[in-house]
XYZ file of C-alpha atoms in Angstrom:
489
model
C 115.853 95.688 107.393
C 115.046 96.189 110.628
C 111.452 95.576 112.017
C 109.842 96.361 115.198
C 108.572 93.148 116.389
C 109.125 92.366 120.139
C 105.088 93.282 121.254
C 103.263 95.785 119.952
C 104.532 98.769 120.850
C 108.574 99.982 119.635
C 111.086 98.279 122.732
C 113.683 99.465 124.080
C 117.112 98.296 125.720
C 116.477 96.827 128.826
C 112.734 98.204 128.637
C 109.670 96.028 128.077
C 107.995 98.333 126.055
C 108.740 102.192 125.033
C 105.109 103.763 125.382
C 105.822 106.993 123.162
C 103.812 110.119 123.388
C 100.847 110.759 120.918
C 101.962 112.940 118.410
C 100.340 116.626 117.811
C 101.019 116.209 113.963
C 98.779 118.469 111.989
C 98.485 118.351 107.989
C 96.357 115.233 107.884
C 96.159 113.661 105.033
C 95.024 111.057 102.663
C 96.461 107.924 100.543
C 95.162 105.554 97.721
C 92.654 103.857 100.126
C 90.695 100.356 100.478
C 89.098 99.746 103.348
C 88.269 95.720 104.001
C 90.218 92.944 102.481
C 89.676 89.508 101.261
C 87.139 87.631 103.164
C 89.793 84.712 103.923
C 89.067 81.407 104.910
C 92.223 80.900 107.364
C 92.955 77.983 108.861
C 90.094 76.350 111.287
C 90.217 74.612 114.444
C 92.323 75.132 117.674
C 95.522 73.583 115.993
C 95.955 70.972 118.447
C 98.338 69.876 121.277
C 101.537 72.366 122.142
C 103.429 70.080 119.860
C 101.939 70.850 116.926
C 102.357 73.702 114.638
C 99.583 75.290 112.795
C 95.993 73.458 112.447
C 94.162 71.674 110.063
C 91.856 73.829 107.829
C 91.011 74.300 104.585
C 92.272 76.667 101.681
C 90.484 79.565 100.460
C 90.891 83.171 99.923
C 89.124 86.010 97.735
C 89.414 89.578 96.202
C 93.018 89.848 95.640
C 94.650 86.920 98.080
C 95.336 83.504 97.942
C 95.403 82.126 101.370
C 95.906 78.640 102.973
C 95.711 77.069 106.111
C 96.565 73.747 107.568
C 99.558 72.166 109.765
C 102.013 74.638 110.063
C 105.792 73.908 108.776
C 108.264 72.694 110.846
C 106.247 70.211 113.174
C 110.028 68.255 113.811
C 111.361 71.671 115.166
C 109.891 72.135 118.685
C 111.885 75.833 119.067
C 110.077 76.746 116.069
C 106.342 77.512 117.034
C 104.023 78.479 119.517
C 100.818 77.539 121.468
C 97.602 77.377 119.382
C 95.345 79.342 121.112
C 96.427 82.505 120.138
C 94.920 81.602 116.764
C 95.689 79.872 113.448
C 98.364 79.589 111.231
C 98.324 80.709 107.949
C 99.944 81.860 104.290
C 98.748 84.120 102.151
C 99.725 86.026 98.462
C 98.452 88.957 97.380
C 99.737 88.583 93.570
C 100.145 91.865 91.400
C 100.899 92.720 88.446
C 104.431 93.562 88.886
C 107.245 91.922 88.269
C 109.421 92.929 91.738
C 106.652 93.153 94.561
C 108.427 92.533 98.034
C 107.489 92.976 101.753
C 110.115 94.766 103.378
C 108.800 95.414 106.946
C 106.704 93.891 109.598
C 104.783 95.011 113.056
C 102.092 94.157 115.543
C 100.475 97.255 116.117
C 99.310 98.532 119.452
C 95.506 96.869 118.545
C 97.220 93.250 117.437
C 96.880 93.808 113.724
C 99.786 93.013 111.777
C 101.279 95.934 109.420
C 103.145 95.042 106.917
C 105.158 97.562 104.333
C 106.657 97.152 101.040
C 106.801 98.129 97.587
C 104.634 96.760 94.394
C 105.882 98.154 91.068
C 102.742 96.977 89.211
C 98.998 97.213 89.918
C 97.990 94.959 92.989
C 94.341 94.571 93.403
C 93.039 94.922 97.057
C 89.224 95.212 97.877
C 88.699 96.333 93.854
C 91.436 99.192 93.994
C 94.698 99.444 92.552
C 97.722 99.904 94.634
C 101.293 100.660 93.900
C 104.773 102.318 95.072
C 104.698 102.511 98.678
C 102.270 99.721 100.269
C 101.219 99.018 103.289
C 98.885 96.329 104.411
C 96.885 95.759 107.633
C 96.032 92.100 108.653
C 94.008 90.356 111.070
C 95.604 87.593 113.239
C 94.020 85.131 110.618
C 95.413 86.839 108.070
C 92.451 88.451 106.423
C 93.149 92.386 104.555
C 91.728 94.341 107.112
C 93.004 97.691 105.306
C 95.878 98.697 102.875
C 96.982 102.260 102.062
C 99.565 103.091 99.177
C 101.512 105.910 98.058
C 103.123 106.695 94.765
C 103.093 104.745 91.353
C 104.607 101.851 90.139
C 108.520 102.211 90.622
C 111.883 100.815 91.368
C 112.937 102.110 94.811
C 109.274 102.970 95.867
C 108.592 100.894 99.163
C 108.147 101.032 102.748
C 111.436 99.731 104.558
C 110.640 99.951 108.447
C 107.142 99.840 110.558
C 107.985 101.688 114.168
C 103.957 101.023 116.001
C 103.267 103.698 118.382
C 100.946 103.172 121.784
C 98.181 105.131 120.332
C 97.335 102.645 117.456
C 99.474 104.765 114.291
C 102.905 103.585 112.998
C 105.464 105.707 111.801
C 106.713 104.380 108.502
C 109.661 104.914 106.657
C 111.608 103.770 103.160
C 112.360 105.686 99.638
C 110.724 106.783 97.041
C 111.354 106.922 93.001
C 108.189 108.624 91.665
C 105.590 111.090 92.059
C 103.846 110.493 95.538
C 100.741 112.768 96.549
C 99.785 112.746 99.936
C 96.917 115.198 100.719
C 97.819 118.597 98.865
C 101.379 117.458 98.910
C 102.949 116.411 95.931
C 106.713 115.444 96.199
C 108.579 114.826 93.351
C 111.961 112.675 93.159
C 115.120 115.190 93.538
C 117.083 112.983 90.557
C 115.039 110.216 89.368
C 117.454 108.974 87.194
C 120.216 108.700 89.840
C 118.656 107.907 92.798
C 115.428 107.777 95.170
C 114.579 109.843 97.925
C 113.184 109.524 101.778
C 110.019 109.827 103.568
C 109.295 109.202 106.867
C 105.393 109.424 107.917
C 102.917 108.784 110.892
C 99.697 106.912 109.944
C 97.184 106.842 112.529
C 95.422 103.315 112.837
C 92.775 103.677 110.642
C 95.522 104.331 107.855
C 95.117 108.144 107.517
C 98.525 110.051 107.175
C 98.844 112.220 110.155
C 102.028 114.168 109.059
C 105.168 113.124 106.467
C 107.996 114.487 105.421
C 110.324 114.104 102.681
C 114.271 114.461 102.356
C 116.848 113.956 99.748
C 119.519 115.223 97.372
C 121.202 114.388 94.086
C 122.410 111.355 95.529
C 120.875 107.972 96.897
C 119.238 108.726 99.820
C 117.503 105.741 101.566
C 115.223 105.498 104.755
C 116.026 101.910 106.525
C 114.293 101.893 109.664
C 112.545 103.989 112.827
C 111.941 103.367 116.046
C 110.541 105.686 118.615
C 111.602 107.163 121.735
C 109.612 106.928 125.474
C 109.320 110.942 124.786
C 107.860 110.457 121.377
C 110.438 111.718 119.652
C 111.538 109.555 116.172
C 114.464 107.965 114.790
C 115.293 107.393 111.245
C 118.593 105.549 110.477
C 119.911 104.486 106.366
C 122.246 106.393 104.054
C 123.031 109.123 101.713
C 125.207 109.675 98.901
C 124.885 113.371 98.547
C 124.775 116.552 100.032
C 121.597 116.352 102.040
C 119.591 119.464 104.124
C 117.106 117.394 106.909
C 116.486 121.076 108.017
C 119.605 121.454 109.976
C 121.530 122.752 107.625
C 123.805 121.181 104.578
C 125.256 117.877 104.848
C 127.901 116.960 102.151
C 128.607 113.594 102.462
C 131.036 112.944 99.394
C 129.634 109.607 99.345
C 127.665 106.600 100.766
C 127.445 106.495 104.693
C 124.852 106.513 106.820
C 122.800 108.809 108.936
C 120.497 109.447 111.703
C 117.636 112.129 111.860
C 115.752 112.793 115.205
C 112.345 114.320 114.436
C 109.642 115.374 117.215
C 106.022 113.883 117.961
C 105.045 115.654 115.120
C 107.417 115.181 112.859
C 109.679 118.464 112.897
C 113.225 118.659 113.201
C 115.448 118.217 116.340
C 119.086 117.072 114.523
C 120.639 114.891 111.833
C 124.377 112.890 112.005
C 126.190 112.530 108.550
C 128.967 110.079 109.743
C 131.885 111.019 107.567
C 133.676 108.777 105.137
C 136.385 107.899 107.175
C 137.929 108.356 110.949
C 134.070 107.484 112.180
C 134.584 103.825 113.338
C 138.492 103.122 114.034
C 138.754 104.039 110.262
C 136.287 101.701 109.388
C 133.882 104.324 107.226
C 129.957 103.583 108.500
C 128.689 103.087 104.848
C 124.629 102.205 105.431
C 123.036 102.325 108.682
C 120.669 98.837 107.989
C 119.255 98.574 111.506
C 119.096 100.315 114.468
C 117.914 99.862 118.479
C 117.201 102.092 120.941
C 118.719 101.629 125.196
C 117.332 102.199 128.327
C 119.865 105.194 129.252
C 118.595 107.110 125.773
C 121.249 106.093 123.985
C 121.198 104.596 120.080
C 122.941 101.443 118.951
C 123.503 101.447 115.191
C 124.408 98.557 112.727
C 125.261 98.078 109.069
C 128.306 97.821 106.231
C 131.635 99.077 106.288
C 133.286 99.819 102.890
C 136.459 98.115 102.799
C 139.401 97.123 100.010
C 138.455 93.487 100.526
C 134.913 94.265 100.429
C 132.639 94.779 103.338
C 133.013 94.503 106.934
C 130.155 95.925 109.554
C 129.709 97.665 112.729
C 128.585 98.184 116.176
C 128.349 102.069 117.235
C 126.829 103.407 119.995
C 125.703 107.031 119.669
C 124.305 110.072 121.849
C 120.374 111.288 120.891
C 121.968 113.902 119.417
C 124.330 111.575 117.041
C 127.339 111.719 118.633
C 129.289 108.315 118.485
C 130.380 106.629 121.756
C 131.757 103.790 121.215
C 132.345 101.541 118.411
C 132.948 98.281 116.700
C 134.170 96.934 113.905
C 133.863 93.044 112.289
C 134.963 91.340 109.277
C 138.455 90.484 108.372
C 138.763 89.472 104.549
C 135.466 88.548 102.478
C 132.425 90.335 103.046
C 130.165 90.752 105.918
C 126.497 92.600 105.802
C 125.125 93.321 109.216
C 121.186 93.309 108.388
C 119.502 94.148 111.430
C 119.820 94.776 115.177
C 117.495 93.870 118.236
C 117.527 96.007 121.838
C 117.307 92.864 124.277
C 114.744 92.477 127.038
C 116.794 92.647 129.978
C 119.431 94.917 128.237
C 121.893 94.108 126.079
C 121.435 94.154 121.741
C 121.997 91.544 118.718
C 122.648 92.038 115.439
C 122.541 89.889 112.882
C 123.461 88.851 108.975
C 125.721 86.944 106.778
C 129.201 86.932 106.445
C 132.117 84.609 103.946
C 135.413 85.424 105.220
C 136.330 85.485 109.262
C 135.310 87.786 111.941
C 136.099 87.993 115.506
C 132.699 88.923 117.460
C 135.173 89.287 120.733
C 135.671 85.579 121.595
C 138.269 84.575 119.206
C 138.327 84.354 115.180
C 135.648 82.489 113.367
C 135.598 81.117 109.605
C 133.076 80.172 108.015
C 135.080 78.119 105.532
C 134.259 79.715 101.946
C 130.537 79.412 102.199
C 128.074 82.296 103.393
C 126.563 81.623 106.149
C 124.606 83.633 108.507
C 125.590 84.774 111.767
C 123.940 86.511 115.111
C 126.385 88.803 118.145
C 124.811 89.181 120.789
C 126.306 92.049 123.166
C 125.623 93.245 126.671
C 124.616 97.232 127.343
C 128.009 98.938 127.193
C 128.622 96.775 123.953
C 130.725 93.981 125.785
C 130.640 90.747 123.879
C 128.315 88.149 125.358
C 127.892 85.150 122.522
C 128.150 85.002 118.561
C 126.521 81.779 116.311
C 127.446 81.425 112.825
C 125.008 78.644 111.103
C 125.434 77.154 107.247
C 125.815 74.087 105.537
C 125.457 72.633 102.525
C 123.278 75.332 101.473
C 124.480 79.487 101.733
C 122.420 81.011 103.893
C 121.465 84.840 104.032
C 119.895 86.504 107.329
C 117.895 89.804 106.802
C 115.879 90.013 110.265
C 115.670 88.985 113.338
C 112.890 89.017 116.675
C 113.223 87.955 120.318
C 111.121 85.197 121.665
C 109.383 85.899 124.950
C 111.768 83.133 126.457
C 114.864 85.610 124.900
C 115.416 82.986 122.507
C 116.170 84.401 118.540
C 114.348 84.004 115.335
C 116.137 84.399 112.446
C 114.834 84.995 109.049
C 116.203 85.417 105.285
C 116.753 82.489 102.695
C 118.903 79.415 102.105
C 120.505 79.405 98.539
C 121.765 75.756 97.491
C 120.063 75.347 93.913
C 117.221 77.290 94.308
C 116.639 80.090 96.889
C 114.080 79.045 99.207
C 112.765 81.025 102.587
C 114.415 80.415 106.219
C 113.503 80.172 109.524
C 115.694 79.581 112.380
C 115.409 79.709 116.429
C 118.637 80.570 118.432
C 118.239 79.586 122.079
C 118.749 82.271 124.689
C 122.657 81.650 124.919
C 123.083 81.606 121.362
C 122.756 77.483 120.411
C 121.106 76.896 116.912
C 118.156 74.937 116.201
C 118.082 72.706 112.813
C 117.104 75.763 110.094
C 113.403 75.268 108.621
C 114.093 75.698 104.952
C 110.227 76.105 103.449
C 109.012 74.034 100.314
C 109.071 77.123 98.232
C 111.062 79.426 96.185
C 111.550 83.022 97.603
C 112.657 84.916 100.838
C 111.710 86.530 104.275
C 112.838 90.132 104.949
C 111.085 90.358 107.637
C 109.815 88.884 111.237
C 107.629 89.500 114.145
C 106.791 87.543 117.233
C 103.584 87.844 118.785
C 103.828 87.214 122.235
C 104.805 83.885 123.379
C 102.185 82.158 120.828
C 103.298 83.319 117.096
C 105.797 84.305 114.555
C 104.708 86.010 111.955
C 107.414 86.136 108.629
C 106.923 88.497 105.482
C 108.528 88.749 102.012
C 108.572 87.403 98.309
C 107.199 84.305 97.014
C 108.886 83.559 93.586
C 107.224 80.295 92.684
C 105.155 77.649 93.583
C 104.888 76.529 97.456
C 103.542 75.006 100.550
C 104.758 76.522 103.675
C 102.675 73.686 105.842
C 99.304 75.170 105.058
C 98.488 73.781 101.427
C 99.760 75.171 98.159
C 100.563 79.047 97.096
C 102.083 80.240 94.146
C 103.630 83.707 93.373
C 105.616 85.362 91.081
C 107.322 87.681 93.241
C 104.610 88.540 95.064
C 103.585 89.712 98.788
C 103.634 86.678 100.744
C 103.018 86.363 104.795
C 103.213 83.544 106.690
C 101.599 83.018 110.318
C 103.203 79.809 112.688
C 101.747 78.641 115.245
C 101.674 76.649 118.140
């Protein structure tokens, strides 16, 4: 999944930030609505010297969350961390009553909340109000529910996959939906239930009203990744189809998976759509899923994801016009499989992408194995795509990346899970020429889809907790529930 996380507004290649245009949506409307949250009692104190992550506090939470605070995880790890004063560390849970509830997708908005966006496919009580489908969550930067909007019913394939935050305060949000969503005096309803989900892509201003959303799909499985927003306000939407698909351009008929881009306006109309064909796209390699996706400084697009092959998967690099049109290209993975799970533009220029691969790949400085175990790896490439460093990290245990942020130093944090006996959450800091730090594997059963950095001071990691757990702050428990986790330094 990819996440906009580098600051609090959407950034570009070799930009520092990408201030896009308000948007002149029209068709406001409303969602299943809390305001407030859990009075939480996050972590106290000032956390401490620069050393330390976290501070001490005590554990509490109310209406819906279980949150703790304390020393933050890690303390051994100095690239893993940040200075305390931006505030304290934290987890919390909101526990539902389904039995899949995940965090897909995290931001800092342009007024320093976090957003977070997922999918619960059971009740999940927030400020005395249901929620369900499509979530999305608004947290202070101690981690208490400042507001959560929802849309659609309890589901598999109803969830929020990518957070885009815009300068004015809104987000645009994207992912799939499975069931009956009403938004306003809209009611969409699933082209083939049975078969597949369909896409929505949506701006919601920052006190969670829906300014505008729209909806797209086929008979097929049609599946909204991630967004990210141009300096002229326009809006990117990157995933995959599986069908013959109308964005309001006119028929595409894909024959199968591969992936797509749609460029909508400010306000959410139609400018063009890419359906990359099957084959002949990539050097033969057919672009599958589009899983992440980065903008540059010239206006280009950088696109990442899977690569159907006979020995499995490989992934790709492509560079594209605005308008769709590939320029250049890249394709990894030898034998095995290889998932390419998200891409970062780079400060500075230059993009990464990262994910987990078993099998060998050659990044563009020589062949690299990673010896029958999964392990994950991160590519880091320069602005016309020219190799610059790759990392591949795994031991004893397999490890799985699914996002990735840039530090303010241009150092990497990693995110996914470590499977050895039990799947457990991951954190990992790359150094700004691509050297590993030891891998913080958390005292709990789950995994991160999802990461943010918050300046120089925080990183802020969502996903599922599937167990009992103690992520530095004092014990949670979930059942594959929402779980965030603030560190601090």
């Amino acid at each position: 999944m990819t996440v906009a996380c580098n600051g609090r507004v959407t950034p570009g290649i070799g930009e520092e930030e990408n201030a896009s245009a308000p948007s002149a949506g029209a068709d406001e409307g409303s969602a299943q609505a809390t305001g407030g949250g859990p009075a939480i009692a996050a972590a106290g104190g000032s956390g401490g010297s620069s050393e330390e992550l976290g501070s001490s506090g005590a554990t509490g939470g109310a209406a819906g969350a279980s949150t703790s605070g304390g020393p933050g995880a890690g303390g051994g790890d100095p690239g893993v961390g940040f200075p305390s004063e931006d505030g304290p560390g934290y987890s919390v849970v909101f526990p539902g009553g389904g039995v899949n509830d995940s965090l897909y997708a995290a931001a800092l908005d342009a007024e320093g909340r976090l957003v977070v966006g997922g999918g619960a496919d059971g009740p999940l009580s927030l400020g005395g109000e249901d929620h369900e489908g499509a979530v999305l969550l608004w947290l202070s930067p101690t981690g208490e529910l400042l507001q959560a909007r929802s849309f659609g019913s309890a589901g598999y394939d109803t969830q929020v996959n990518g957070i885009a935050p815009l300068a004015d305060g809104s987000i645009i949000a994207v992912g799939a939906y499975r069931t009956t969503v009403v938004i306003g005096d809209e009611t969409w309803l699933p082209t083939n239930a049975d078969w597949g989900p369909d896409m929505f892509v949506m701006k919601v201003a920052a006190d969670g009203e829906v300014v505008w959303a729209r909806h797209f799909g086929g008979v097929g499985y049609d599946w909204a990744e991630s967004a990210t927003v141009a300096p002229n306000g326009n809006v990117y939407v990157a995933g995959y189809v599986s069908g013959a698909i109308d964005f309001g351009g006119g028929v595409h008929d894909t024959g199968g998976d591969t992936a797509f881009l749609l460029t909508l306006d400010a306000g959410g109309n139609y400018v063009a759509s890419q359906v990359f064909s099957r084959s002949g796209d990539l050097d033969a390699w057919p672009m599958t899923n589009a899983t992440g996706m980065a903008l540059g400084s010239d206006g280009t697009v950088w696109l990442t994801g899977y690569a159907s092959q006979p020995h499995g998967f490989g992934s790709y690099l492509a560079q594209l016009s605005p308008a769709g049109q590939r320029l250049t290209g890249k394709p990894f993975g030898d034998d095995g499989y290889m998932l390419a799970n998200d891409i970062n533009g780079a400060t500075g220029s230059g993009t990464l992408i990262v994910g987990y691969m078993n099998g060998t790949a050659d990044f563009g400085g020589g062949s690299q194995d990673t010896g029958g175990s999964t392990k994950l790896f991160a590519a880091r490439f320069g602005p016309g795509g020219e190799p610059l460093w790759s990392s591949l990290l795994g031991g004893a245990a397999d490890y799985y990346a699914r996002a990735s942020a840039f530090a303010a130093d241009r150092g990497v944090f990693i995110t996914g899970s470590a499977y050895g006996a039990e799947e457990k959450p991951m954190l990992v800091r790359l150094t700004a020429d691509g050297t590993p730090g030891e891998p913080e594997v958390f005292d709990a059963l789950g995994r991160f889809f999802a990461v943010c950095t918050g300046g120089e001071h925080s990183v802020y990691l969502a996903g599922q907790l599937d167990g009992p757990g103690d992520f530095g702050f004092g014990p949670v428990d979930g059942q594959r529930d929402f779980v965030v986790v603030r560190l601090v330094r």
